[in-house]
PDB file of C-alpha atoms in Angstrom:
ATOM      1  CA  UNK E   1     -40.341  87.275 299.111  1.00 50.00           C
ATOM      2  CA  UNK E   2     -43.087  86.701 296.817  1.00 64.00           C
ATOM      3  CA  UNK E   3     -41.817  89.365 294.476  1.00 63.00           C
ATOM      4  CA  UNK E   4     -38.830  86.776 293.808  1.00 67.00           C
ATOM      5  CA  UNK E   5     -40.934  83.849 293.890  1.00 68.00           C
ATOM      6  CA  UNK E   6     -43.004  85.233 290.937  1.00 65.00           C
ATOM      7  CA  UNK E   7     -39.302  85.329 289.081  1.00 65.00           C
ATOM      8  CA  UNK E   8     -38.658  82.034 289.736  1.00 67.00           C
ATOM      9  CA  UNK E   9     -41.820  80.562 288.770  1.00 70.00           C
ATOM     10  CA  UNK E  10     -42.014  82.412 285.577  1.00 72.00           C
ATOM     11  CA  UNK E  11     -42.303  81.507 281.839  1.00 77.00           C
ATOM     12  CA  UNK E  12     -39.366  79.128 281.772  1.00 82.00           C
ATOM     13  CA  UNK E  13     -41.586  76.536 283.761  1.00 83.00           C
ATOM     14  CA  UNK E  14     -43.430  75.832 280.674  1.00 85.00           C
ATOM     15  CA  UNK E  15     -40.305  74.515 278.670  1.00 89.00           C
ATOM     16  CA  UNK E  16     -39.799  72.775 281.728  1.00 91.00           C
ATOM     17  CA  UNK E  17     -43.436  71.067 281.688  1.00 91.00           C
ATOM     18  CA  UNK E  18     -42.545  69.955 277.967  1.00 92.00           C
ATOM     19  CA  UNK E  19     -38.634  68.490 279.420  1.00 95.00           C
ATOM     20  CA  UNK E  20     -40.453  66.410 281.543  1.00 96.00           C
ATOM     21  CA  UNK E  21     -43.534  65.561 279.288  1.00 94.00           C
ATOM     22  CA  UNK E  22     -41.069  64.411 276.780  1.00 94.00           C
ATOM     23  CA  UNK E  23     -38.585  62.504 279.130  1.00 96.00           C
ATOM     24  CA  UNK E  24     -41.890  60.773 280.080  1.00 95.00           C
ATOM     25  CA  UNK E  25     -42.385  59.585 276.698  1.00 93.00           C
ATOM     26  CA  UNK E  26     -38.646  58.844 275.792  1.00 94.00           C
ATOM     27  CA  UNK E  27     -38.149  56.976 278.658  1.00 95.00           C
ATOM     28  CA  UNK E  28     -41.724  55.372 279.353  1.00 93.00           C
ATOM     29  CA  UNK E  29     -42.519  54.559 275.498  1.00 91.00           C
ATOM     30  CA  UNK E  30     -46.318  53.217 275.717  1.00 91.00           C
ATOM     31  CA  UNK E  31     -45.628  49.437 274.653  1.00 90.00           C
ATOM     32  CA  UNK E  32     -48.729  49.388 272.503  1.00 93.00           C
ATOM     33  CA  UNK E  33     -50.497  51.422 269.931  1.00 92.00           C
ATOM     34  CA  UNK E  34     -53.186  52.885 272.244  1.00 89.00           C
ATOM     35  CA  UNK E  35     -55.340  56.142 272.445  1.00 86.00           C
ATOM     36  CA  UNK E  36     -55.166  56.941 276.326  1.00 88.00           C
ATOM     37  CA  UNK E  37     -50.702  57.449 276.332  1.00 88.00           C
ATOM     38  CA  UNK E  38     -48.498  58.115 273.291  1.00 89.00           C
ATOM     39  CA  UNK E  39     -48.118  60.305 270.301  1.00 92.00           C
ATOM     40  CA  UNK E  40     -51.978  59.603 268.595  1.00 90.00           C
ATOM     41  CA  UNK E  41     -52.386  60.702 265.503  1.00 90.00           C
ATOM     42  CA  UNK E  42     -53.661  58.604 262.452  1.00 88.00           C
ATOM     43  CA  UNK E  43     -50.140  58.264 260.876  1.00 89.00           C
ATOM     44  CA  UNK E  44     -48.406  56.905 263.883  1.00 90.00           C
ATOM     45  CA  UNK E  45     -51.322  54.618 264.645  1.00 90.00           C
ATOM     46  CA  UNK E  46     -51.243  52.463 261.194  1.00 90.00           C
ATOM     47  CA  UNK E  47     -48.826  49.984 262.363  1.00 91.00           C
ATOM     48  CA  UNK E  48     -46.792  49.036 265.563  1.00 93.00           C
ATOM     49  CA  UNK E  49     -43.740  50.565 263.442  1.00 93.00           C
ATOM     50  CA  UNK E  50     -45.277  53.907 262.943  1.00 93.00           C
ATOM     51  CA  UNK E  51     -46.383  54.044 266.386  1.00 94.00           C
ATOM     52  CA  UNK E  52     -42.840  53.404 268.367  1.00 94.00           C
ATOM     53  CA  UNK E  53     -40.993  55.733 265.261  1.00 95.00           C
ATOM     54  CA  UNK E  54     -43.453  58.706 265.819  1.00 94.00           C
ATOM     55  CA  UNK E  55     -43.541  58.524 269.875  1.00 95.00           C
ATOM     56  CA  UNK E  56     -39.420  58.402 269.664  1.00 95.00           C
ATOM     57  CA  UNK E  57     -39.536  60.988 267.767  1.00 96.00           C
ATOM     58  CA  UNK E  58     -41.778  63.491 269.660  1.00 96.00           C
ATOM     59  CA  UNK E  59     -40.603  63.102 272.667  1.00 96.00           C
ATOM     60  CA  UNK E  60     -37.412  64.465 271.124  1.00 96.00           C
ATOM     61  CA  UNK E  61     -38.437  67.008 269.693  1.00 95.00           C
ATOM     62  CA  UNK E  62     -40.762  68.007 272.627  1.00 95.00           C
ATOM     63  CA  UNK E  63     -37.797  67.512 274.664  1.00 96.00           C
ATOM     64  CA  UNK E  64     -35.637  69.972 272.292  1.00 95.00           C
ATOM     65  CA  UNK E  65     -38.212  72.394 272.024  1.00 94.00           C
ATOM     66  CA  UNK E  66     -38.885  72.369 275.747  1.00 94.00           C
ATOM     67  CA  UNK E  67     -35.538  73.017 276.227  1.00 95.00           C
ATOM     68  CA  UNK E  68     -35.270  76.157 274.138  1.00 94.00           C
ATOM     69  CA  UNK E  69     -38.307  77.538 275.714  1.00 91.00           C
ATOM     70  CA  UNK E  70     -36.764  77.435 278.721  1.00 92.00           C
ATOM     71  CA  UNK E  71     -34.085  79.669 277.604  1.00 92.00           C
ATOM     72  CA  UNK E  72     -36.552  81.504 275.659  1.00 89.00           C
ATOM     73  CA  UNK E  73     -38.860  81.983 278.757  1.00 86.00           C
ATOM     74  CA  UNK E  74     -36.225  82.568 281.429  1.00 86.00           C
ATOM     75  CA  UNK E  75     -34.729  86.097 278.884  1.00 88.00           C
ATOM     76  CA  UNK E  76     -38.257  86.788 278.580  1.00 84.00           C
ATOM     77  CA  UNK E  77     -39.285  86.627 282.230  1.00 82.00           C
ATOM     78  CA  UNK E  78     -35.701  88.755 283.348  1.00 82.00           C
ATOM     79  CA  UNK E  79     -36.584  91.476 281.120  1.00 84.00           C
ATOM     80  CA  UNK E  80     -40.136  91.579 282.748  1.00 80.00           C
ATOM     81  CA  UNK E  81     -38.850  91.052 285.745  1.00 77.00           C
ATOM     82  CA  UNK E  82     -36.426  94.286 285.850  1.00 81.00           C
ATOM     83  CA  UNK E  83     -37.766  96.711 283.241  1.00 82.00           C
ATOM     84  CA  UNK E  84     -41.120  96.459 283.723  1.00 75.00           C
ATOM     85  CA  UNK E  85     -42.105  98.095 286.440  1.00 72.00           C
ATOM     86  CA  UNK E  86     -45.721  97.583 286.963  1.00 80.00           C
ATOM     87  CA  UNK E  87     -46.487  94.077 288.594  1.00 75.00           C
ATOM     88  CA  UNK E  88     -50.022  93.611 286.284  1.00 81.00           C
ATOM     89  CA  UNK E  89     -48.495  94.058 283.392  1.00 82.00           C
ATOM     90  CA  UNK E  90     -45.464  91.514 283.932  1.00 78.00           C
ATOM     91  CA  UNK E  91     -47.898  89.525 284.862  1.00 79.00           C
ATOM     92  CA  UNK E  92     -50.013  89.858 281.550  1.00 84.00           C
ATOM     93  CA  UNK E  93     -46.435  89.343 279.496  1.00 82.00           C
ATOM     94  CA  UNK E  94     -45.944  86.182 281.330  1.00 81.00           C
ATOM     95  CA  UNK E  95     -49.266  85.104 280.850  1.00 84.00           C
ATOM     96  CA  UNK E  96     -49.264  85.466 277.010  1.00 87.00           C
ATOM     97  CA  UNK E  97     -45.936  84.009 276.939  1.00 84.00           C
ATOM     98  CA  UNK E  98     -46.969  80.886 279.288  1.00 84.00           C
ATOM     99  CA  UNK E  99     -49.893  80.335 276.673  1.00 88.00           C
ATOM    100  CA  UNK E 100     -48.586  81.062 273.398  1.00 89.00           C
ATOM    101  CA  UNK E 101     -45.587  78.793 274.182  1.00 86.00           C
ATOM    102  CA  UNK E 102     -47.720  76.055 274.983  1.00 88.00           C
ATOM    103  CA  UNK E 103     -49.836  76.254 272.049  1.00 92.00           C
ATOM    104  CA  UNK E 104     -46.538  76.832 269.615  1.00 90.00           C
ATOM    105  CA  UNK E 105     -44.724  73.777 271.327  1.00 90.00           C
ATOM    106  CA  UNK E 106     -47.649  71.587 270.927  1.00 90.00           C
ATOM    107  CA  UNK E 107     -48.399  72.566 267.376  1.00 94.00           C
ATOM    108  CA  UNK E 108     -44.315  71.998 265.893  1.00 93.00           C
ATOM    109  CA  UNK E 109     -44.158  69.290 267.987  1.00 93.00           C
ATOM    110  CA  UNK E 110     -46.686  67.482 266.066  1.00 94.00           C
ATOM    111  CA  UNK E 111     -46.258  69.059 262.425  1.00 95.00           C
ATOM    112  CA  UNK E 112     -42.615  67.888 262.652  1.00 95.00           C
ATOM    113  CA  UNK E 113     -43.816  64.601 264.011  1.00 95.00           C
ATOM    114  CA  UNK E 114     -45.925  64.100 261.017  1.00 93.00           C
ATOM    115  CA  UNK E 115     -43.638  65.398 258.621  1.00 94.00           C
ATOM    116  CA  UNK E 116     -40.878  62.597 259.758  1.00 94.00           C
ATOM    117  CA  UNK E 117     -43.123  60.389 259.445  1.00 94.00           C
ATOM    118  CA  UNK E 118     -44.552  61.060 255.779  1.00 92.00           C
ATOM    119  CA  UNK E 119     -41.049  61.236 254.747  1.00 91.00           C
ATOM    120  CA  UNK E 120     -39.827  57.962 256.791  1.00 90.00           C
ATOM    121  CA  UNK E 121     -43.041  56.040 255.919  1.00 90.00           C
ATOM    122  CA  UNK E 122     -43.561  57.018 252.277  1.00 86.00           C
ATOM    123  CA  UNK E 123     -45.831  54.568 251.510  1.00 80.00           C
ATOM    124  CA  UNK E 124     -47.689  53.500 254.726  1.00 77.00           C
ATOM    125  CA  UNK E 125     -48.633  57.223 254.945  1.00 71.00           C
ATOM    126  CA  UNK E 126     -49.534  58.019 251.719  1.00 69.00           C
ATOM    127  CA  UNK E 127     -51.702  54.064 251.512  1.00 65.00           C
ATOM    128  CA  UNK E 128     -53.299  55.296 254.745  1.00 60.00           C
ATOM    129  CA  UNK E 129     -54.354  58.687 254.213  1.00 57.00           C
ATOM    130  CA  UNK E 130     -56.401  57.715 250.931  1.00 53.00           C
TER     131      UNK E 130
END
């Protein structure tokens, strides 16, 4: 029983995490430019504009990516699952696969999150960052 139960909670739960995480954000937008809730980086924190543009947008994209990490994860834990044989090292697969998809998500998420808004706020960027 715990055999399958190791299956099922596998890799694909982190794309899951970032569905959620994103729905969260899409559908809970923080109202005002804050740093405790939100997408927080200096460009999405110049203006009120900035802030609602860059939080839309990540949670998209986090939403997107989680998404194909599910897919991603769920191949990657079925070929663990039934042709590797030896529980440890499925185990050590998943593990690298849980944390370098949660480090990759988090890092496009953002570097596509601040290149939409450099291109969408020319200007307000460009005036900010000097």
């Amino acid at each position: 029983m715990n055999y399958y139960l190791n299956f099922l909670l596998g890799t694909q739960l982190i794309g899951v995490l970032f569905i959620v995480i994103g729905a969260l954000q899409r559908f809970l937008p923080p109202k005002k430019i804050n740093r405790w809730y939100g997408y927080r980086t200096p460009a999405a924190r110049i203006d009120q504009e900035t802030w609602d543009a860059g939080n839309r947008y990540s949670a998209i994209y986090m939403m997107r990516l989680g998404l194909l990490y599910y897919i991603i994860g769920t191949i990657i834990n079925a070929i663990a699952f039934f042709y590797v044989a030896d529980y440890d090292k499925q185990n050590m697969i998943k593990y690298f696969v849980l944390f370098a998809g949660a480090i990759g998500i988090g890092v496009l998420s953002t570097m596509a999150t601040e290149k939409y808004l450099a291109i969408k706020f020319k200007n307000k960027v460009k005036k900010r960052r000097k």
